[in-house]
Amino acid sequence: MRKTGIALLFGLISSVAYAGECTVDAEATASMAFNLKEIVISKKCTEVTINLKNSGTMAKNIMGHNLVISKASDMQAVLMDGSAAGLDNNYVKVNDARVVVNTKVIGGGESASVKFNLSKVKVSDSYMFFCSFPGHAGVMKGNVKFM
Ligand code: CO
């Protein structure tokens, strides 16, 4: 019984990124999904590193992915402006103050890393992570929690 409980616990943890060391390792897949449903960041972090890997094979203009974090309430506006900004701007409006952090758009087999300072967020607010490649955020999104 105890072993089953532990296995179940690991099963739950595997779909959540715990940034115990203030680093989040996320993967975007060929099937237009993130491997994480939720990102949990410790409030004790000063600086957070986001590592994104695109495990697909398609070029970035076809099935590229990025990882953007904003307040949940800003997400739709960030996406609209990001779509207008185009791939050359990684589908993020230049100097968008609503964006906490974003990676560049990467194609299959590529990786990207970005860092942000925790002072950029208000940990009591609701934040989301998402891919701003047009049409992706409907499924490529999840909550960012600060615990
Ligand atoms: Co995407």
PDB file of C-alpha atoms and ligand atoms in Angstrom:
ATOM      1  CA  MET A   1       0.000   0.000   0.000  1.00  0.00           C
ATOM      2  CA  ARG A   2       2.764   2.424   0.897  1.00  0.00           C
ATOM      3  CA  LYS A   3       4.592   1.866  -2.397  1.00  0.00           C
ATOM      4  CA  THR A   4       1.421   2.591  -4.324  1.00  0.00           C
ATOM      5  CA  GLY A   5       1.002   5.854  -2.458  1.00  0.00           C
ATOM      6  CA  ILE A   6       4.539   6.938  -3.269  1.00  0.00           C
ATOM      7  CA  ALA A   7       4.167   6.014  -6.940  1.00  0.00           C
ATOM      8  CA  LEU A   8       0.964   8.019  -7.086  1.00  0.00           C
ATOM      9  CA  LEU A   9       2.701  11.010  -5.532  1.00  0.00           C
ATOM     10  CA  PHE A  10       5.494  10.888  -8.109  1.00  0.00           C
ATOM     11  CA  GLY A  11       2.887  10.626 -10.823  1.00  0.00           C
ATOM     12  CA  LEU A  12       1.326  13.863  -9.662  1.00  0.00           C
ATOM     13  CA  ILE A  13       4.606  15.681  -9.260  1.00  0.00           C
ATOM     14  CA  SER A  14       5.834  14.811 -12.745  1.00  0.00           C
ATOM     15  CA  SER A  15       3.365  17.133 -14.443  1.00  0.00           C
ATOM     16  CA  VAL A  16       4.233  20.108 -12.242  1.00  0.00           C
ATOM     17  CA  ALA A  17       7.497  22.015 -12.272  1.00  0.00           C
ATOM     18  CA  TYR A  18       8.726  22.713  -8.778  1.00  0.00           C
ATOM     19  CA  ALA A  19      11.354  25.378  -8.917  1.00  0.00           C
ATOM     20  CA  GLY A  20      13.014  24.332  -5.719  1.00  0.00           C
ATOM     21  CA  GLU A  21      16.251  25.589  -7.162  1.00  0.00           C
ATOM     22  CA  CYS A  22      14.546  28.463  -8.944  1.00  0.00           C
ATOM     23  CA  THR A  23      14.882  26.770 -12.318  1.00  0.00           C
ATOM     24  CA  VAL A  24      11.973  25.620 -14.470  1.00  0.00           C
ATOM     25  CA  ASP A  25      12.605  23.053 -17.189  1.00  0.00           C
ATOM     26  CA  ALA A  26       9.746  23.061 -19.672  1.00  0.00           C
ATOM     27  CA  GLU A  27       9.284  21.185 -22.890  1.00  0.00           C
ATOM     28  CA  ALA A  28       7.071  22.021 -25.850  1.00  0.00           C
ATOM     29  CA  THR A  29       6.091  18.981 -27.849  1.00  0.00           C
ATOM     30  CA  ALA A  30       5.370  18.213 -31.493  1.00  0.00           C
ATOM     31  CA  SER A  31       1.707  17.774 -30.579  1.00  0.00           C
ATOM     32  CA  MET A  32       1.405  21.466 -29.644  1.00  0.00           C
ATOM     33  CA  ALA A  33       1.499  21.025 -25.881  1.00  0.00           C
ATOM     34  CA  PHE A  34       3.647  21.837 -22.889  1.00  0.00           C
ATOM     35  CA  ASN A  35       4.784  18.942 -20.740  1.00  0.00           C
ATOM     36  CA  LEU A  36       3.749  20.997 -17.687  1.00  0.00           C
ATOM     37  CA  LYS A  37       0.231  21.801 -16.570  1.00  0.00           C
ATOM     38  CA  GLU A  38       1.449  24.173 -13.912  1.00  0.00           C
ATOM     39  CA  ILE A  39       4.639  25.966 -12.921  1.00  0.00           C
ATOM     40  CA  VAL A  40       5.331  26.410  -9.226  1.00  0.00           C
ATOM     41  CA  ILE A  41       7.993  28.899  -8.222  1.00  0.00           C
ATOM     42  CA  SER A  42       9.276  29.367  -4.719  1.00  0.00           C
ATOM     43  CA  LYS A  43       8.708  32.809  -3.244  1.00  0.00           C
ATOM     44  CA  LYS A  44      12.214  32.492  -1.873  1.00  0.00           C
ATOM     45  CA  CYS A  45      13.746  32.747  -5.336  1.00  0.00           C
ATOM     46  CA  THR A  46      15.472  35.986  -6.248  1.00  0.00           C
ATOM     47  CA  GLU A  47      16.051  35.091  -9.851  1.00  0.00           C
ATOM     48  CA  VAL A  48      14.131  32.445 -11.791  1.00  0.00           C
ATOM     49  CA  THR A  49      15.503  30.660 -14.847  1.00  0.00           C
ATOM     50  CA  ILE A  50      13.158  29.244 -17.465  1.00  0.00           C
ATOM     51  CA  ASN A  51      14.593  26.625 -19.798  1.00  0.00           C
ATOM     52  CA  LEU A  52      12.430  25.698 -22.766  1.00  0.00           C
ATOM     53  CA  LYS A  53      13.089  22.857 -25.152  1.00  0.00           C
ATOM     54  CA  ASN A  54      11.138  22.201 -28.350  1.00  0.00           C
ATOM     55  CA  SER A  55      11.130  18.432 -28.687  1.00  0.00           C
ATOM     56  CA  GLY A  56       9.369  18.542 -32.049  1.00  0.00           C
ATOM     57  CA  THR A  57      10.983  18.529 -35.475  1.00  0.00           C
ATOM     58  CA  MET A  58       9.192  21.288 -37.367  1.00  0.00           C
ATOM     59  CA  ALA A  59      10.658  24.699 -38.184  1.00  0.00           C
ATOM     60  CA  LYS A  60       9.799  27.630 -35.976  1.00  0.00           C
ATOM     61  CA  ASN A  61       7.631  29.327 -38.600  1.00  0.00           C
ATOM     62  CA  ILE A  62       5.460  26.182 -38.834  1.00  0.00           C
ATOM     63  CA  MET A  63       5.313  24.795 -35.278  1.00  0.00           C
ATOM     64  CA  GLY A  64       7.481  27.136 -33.241  1.00  0.00           C
ATOM     65  CA  HIS A  65       6.948  27.598 -29.532  1.00  0.00           C
ATOM     66  CA  ASN A  66       7.880  30.096 -26.885  1.00  0.00           C
ATOM     67  CA  LEU A  67       7.049  30.456 -23.223  1.00  0.00           C
ATOM     68  CA  VAL A  68       5.577  33.733 -22.020  1.00  0.00           C
ATOM     69  CA  ILE A  69       4.509  34.667 -18.489  1.00  0.00           C
ATOM     70  CA  SER A  70       2.026  37.443 -17.731  1.00  0.00           C
ATOM     71  CA  LYS A  71      -0.792  38.127 -15.341  1.00  0.00           C
ATOM     72  CA  ALA A  72      -3.802  35.973 -16.195  1.00  0.00           C
ATOM     73  CA  SER A  73      -5.820  39.151 -16.746  1.00  0.00           C
ATOM     74  CA  ASP A  74      -3.300  40.391 -19.360  1.00  0.00           C
ATOM     75  CA  MET A  75      -2.964  37.157 -21.298  1.00  0.00           C
ATOM     76  CA  GLN A  76      -5.497  37.820 -24.084  1.00  0.00           C
ATOM     77  CA  ALA A  77      -4.172  41.314 -24.774  1.00  0.00           C
ATOM     78  CA  VAL A  78      -0.580  40.060 -24.751  1.00  0.00           C
ATOM     79  CA  LEU A  79      -1.573  37.390 -27.259  1.00  0.00           C
ATOM     80  CA  MET A  80      -3.360  39.823 -29.570  1.00  0.00           C
ATOM     81  CA  ASP A  81      -0.486  42.280 -29.611  1.00  0.00           C
ATOM     82  CA  GLY A  82       1.997  39.424 -29.872  1.00  0.00           C
ATOM     83  CA  SER A  83       0.257  38.028 -32.920  1.00  0.00           C
ATOM     84  CA  ALA A  84       0.462  41.445 -34.582  1.00  0.00           C
ATOM     85  CA  ALA A  85       4.157  41.742 -33.665  1.00  0.00           C
ATOM     86  CA  GLY A  86       4.937  38.636 -35.724  1.00  0.00           C
ATOM     87  CA  LEU A  87       7.563  35.947 -35.677  1.00  0.00           C
ATOM     88  CA  ASP A  88      10.406  38.450 -36.089  1.00  0.00           C
ATOM     89  CA  ASN A  89       9.487  39.714 -32.618  1.00  0.00           C
ATOM     90  CA  ASN A  90       8.857  36.217 -31.243  1.00  0.00           C
ATOM     91  CA  TYR A  91       5.122  36.960 -31.169  1.00  0.00           C
ATOM     92  CA  VAL A  92       5.584  39.386 -28.298  1.00  0.00           C
ATOM     93  CA  LYS A  93       5.016  43.133 -28.607  1.00  0.00           C
ATOM     94  CA  VAL A  94       8.309  44.984 -28.248  1.00  0.00           C
ATOM     95  CA  ASN A  95       8.800  46.254 -24.690  1.00  0.00           C
ATOM     96  CA  ASP A  96       5.431  44.896 -23.570  1.00  0.00           C
ATOM     97  CA  ALA A  97       5.323  45.895 -19.913  1.00  0.00           C
ATOM     98  CA  ARG A  98       2.638  43.267 -19.257  1.00  0.00           C
ATOM     99  CA  VAL A  99       5.080  40.480 -20.085  1.00  0.00           C
ATOM    100  CA  VAL A 100       7.035  39.273 -17.070  1.00  0.00           C
ATOM    101  CA  VAL A 101       9.377  37.225 -19.217  1.00  0.00           C
ATOM    102  CA  ASN A 102       9.418  35.429 -22.564  1.00  0.00           C
ATOM    103  CA  THR A 103      11.708  33.110 -24.415  1.00  0.00           C
ATOM    104  CA  LYS A 104      12.260  33.564 -28.128  1.00  0.00           C
ATOM    105  CA  VAL A 105      10.266  31.328 -30.480  1.00  0.00           C
ATOM    106  CA  ILE A 106      12.192  28.122 -31.135  1.00  0.00           C
ATOM    107  CA  GLY A 107      11.803  25.386 -33.710  1.00  0.00           C
ATOM    108  CA  GLY A 108      12.134  21.639 -33.344  1.00  0.00           C
ATOM    109  CA  GLY A 109      15.279  20.499 -31.562  1.00  0.00           C
ATOM    110  CA  GLU A 110      16.087  23.994 -30.298  1.00  0.00           C
ATOM    111  CA  SER A 111      16.320  25.306 -26.750  1.00  0.00           C
ATOM    112  CA  ALA A 112      16.072  28.718 -25.124  1.00  0.00           C
ATOM    113  CA  SER A 113      16.677  30.090 -21.638  1.00  0.00           C
ATOM    114  CA  VAL A 114      15.569  33.283 -19.972  1.00  0.00           C
ATOM    115  CA  LYS A 115      15.772  34.670 -16.460  1.00  0.00           C
ATOM    116  CA  PHE A 116      13.610  37.085 -14.569  1.00  0.00           C
ATOM    117  CA  ASN A 117      13.780  38.658 -11.184  1.00  0.00           C
ATOM    118  CA  LEU A 118      10.997  37.735  -8.799  1.00  0.00           C
ATOM    119  CA  SER A 119      10.595  41.423  -7.976  1.00  0.00           C
ATOM    120  CA  LYS A 120       8.838  41.706 -11.382  1.00  0.00           C
ATOM    121  CA  VAL A 121       5.799  39.832 -10.073  1.00  0.00           C
ATOM    122  CA  LYS A 122       3.301  40.363  -7.305  1.00  0.00           C
ATOM    123  CA  VAL A 123       3.157  36.886  -5.846  1.00  0.00           C
ATOM    124  CA  SER A 124      -0.426  37.305  -4.633  1.00  0.00           C
ATOM    125  CA  ASP A 125      -1.708  37.875  -8.209  1.00  0.00           C
ATOM    126  CA  SER A 126      -2.675  35.197 -10.749  1.00  0.00           C
ATOM    127  CA  TYR A 127      -0.148  34.520 -13.487  1.00  0.00           C
ATOM    128  CA  MET A 128      -0.190  32.259 -16.509  1.00  0.00           C
ATOM    129  CA  PHE A 129       2.435  30.778 -18.766  1.00  0.00           C
ATOM    130  CA  PHE A 130       1.600  30.251 -22.406  1.00  0.00           C
ATOM    131  CA  CYS A 131       2.905  29.976 -25.947  1.00  0.00           C
ATOM    132  CA  SER A 132       2.142  33.120 -27.954  1.00  0.00           C
ATOM    133  CA  PHE A 133       2.556  31.477 -31.363  1.00  0.00           C
ATOM    134  CA  PRO A 134      -0.813  32.328 -32.982  1.00  0.00           C
ATOM    135  CA  GLY A 135      -3.435  29.719 -32.171  1.00  0.00           C
ATOM    136  CA  HIS A 136      -1.374  27.825 -29.608  1.00  0.00           C
ATOM    137  CA  ALA A 137      -2.382  29.367 -26.293  1.00  0.00           C
ATOM    138  CA  GLY A 138      -5.790  27.707 -26.318  1.00  0.00           C
ATOM    139  CA  VAL A 139      -4.050  24.508 -25.270  1.00  0.00           C
ATOM    140  CA  MET A 140      -0.481  25.640 -24.543  1.00  0.00           C
ATOM    141  CA  LYS A 141      -1.091  27.359 -21.223  1.00  0.00           C
ATOM    142  CA  GLY A 142      -1.095  26.782 -17.500  1.00  0.00           C
ATOM    143  CA  ASN A 143      -1.011  28.507 -14.151  1.00  0.00           C
ATOM    144  CA  VAL A 144       2.110  29.927 -12.571  1.00  0.00           C
ATOM    145  CA  LYS A 145       1.975  29.703  -8.798  1.00  0.00           C
ATOM    146  CA  PHE A 146       4.277  31.323  -6.276  1.00  0.00           C
ATOM    147  CA  MET A 147       4.465  29.278  -3.108  1.00  0.00           C
TER     148      MET A 147
HETATM  149 CO    CO B   1       3.389  26.800 -29.301  1.00  0.00          CO
END
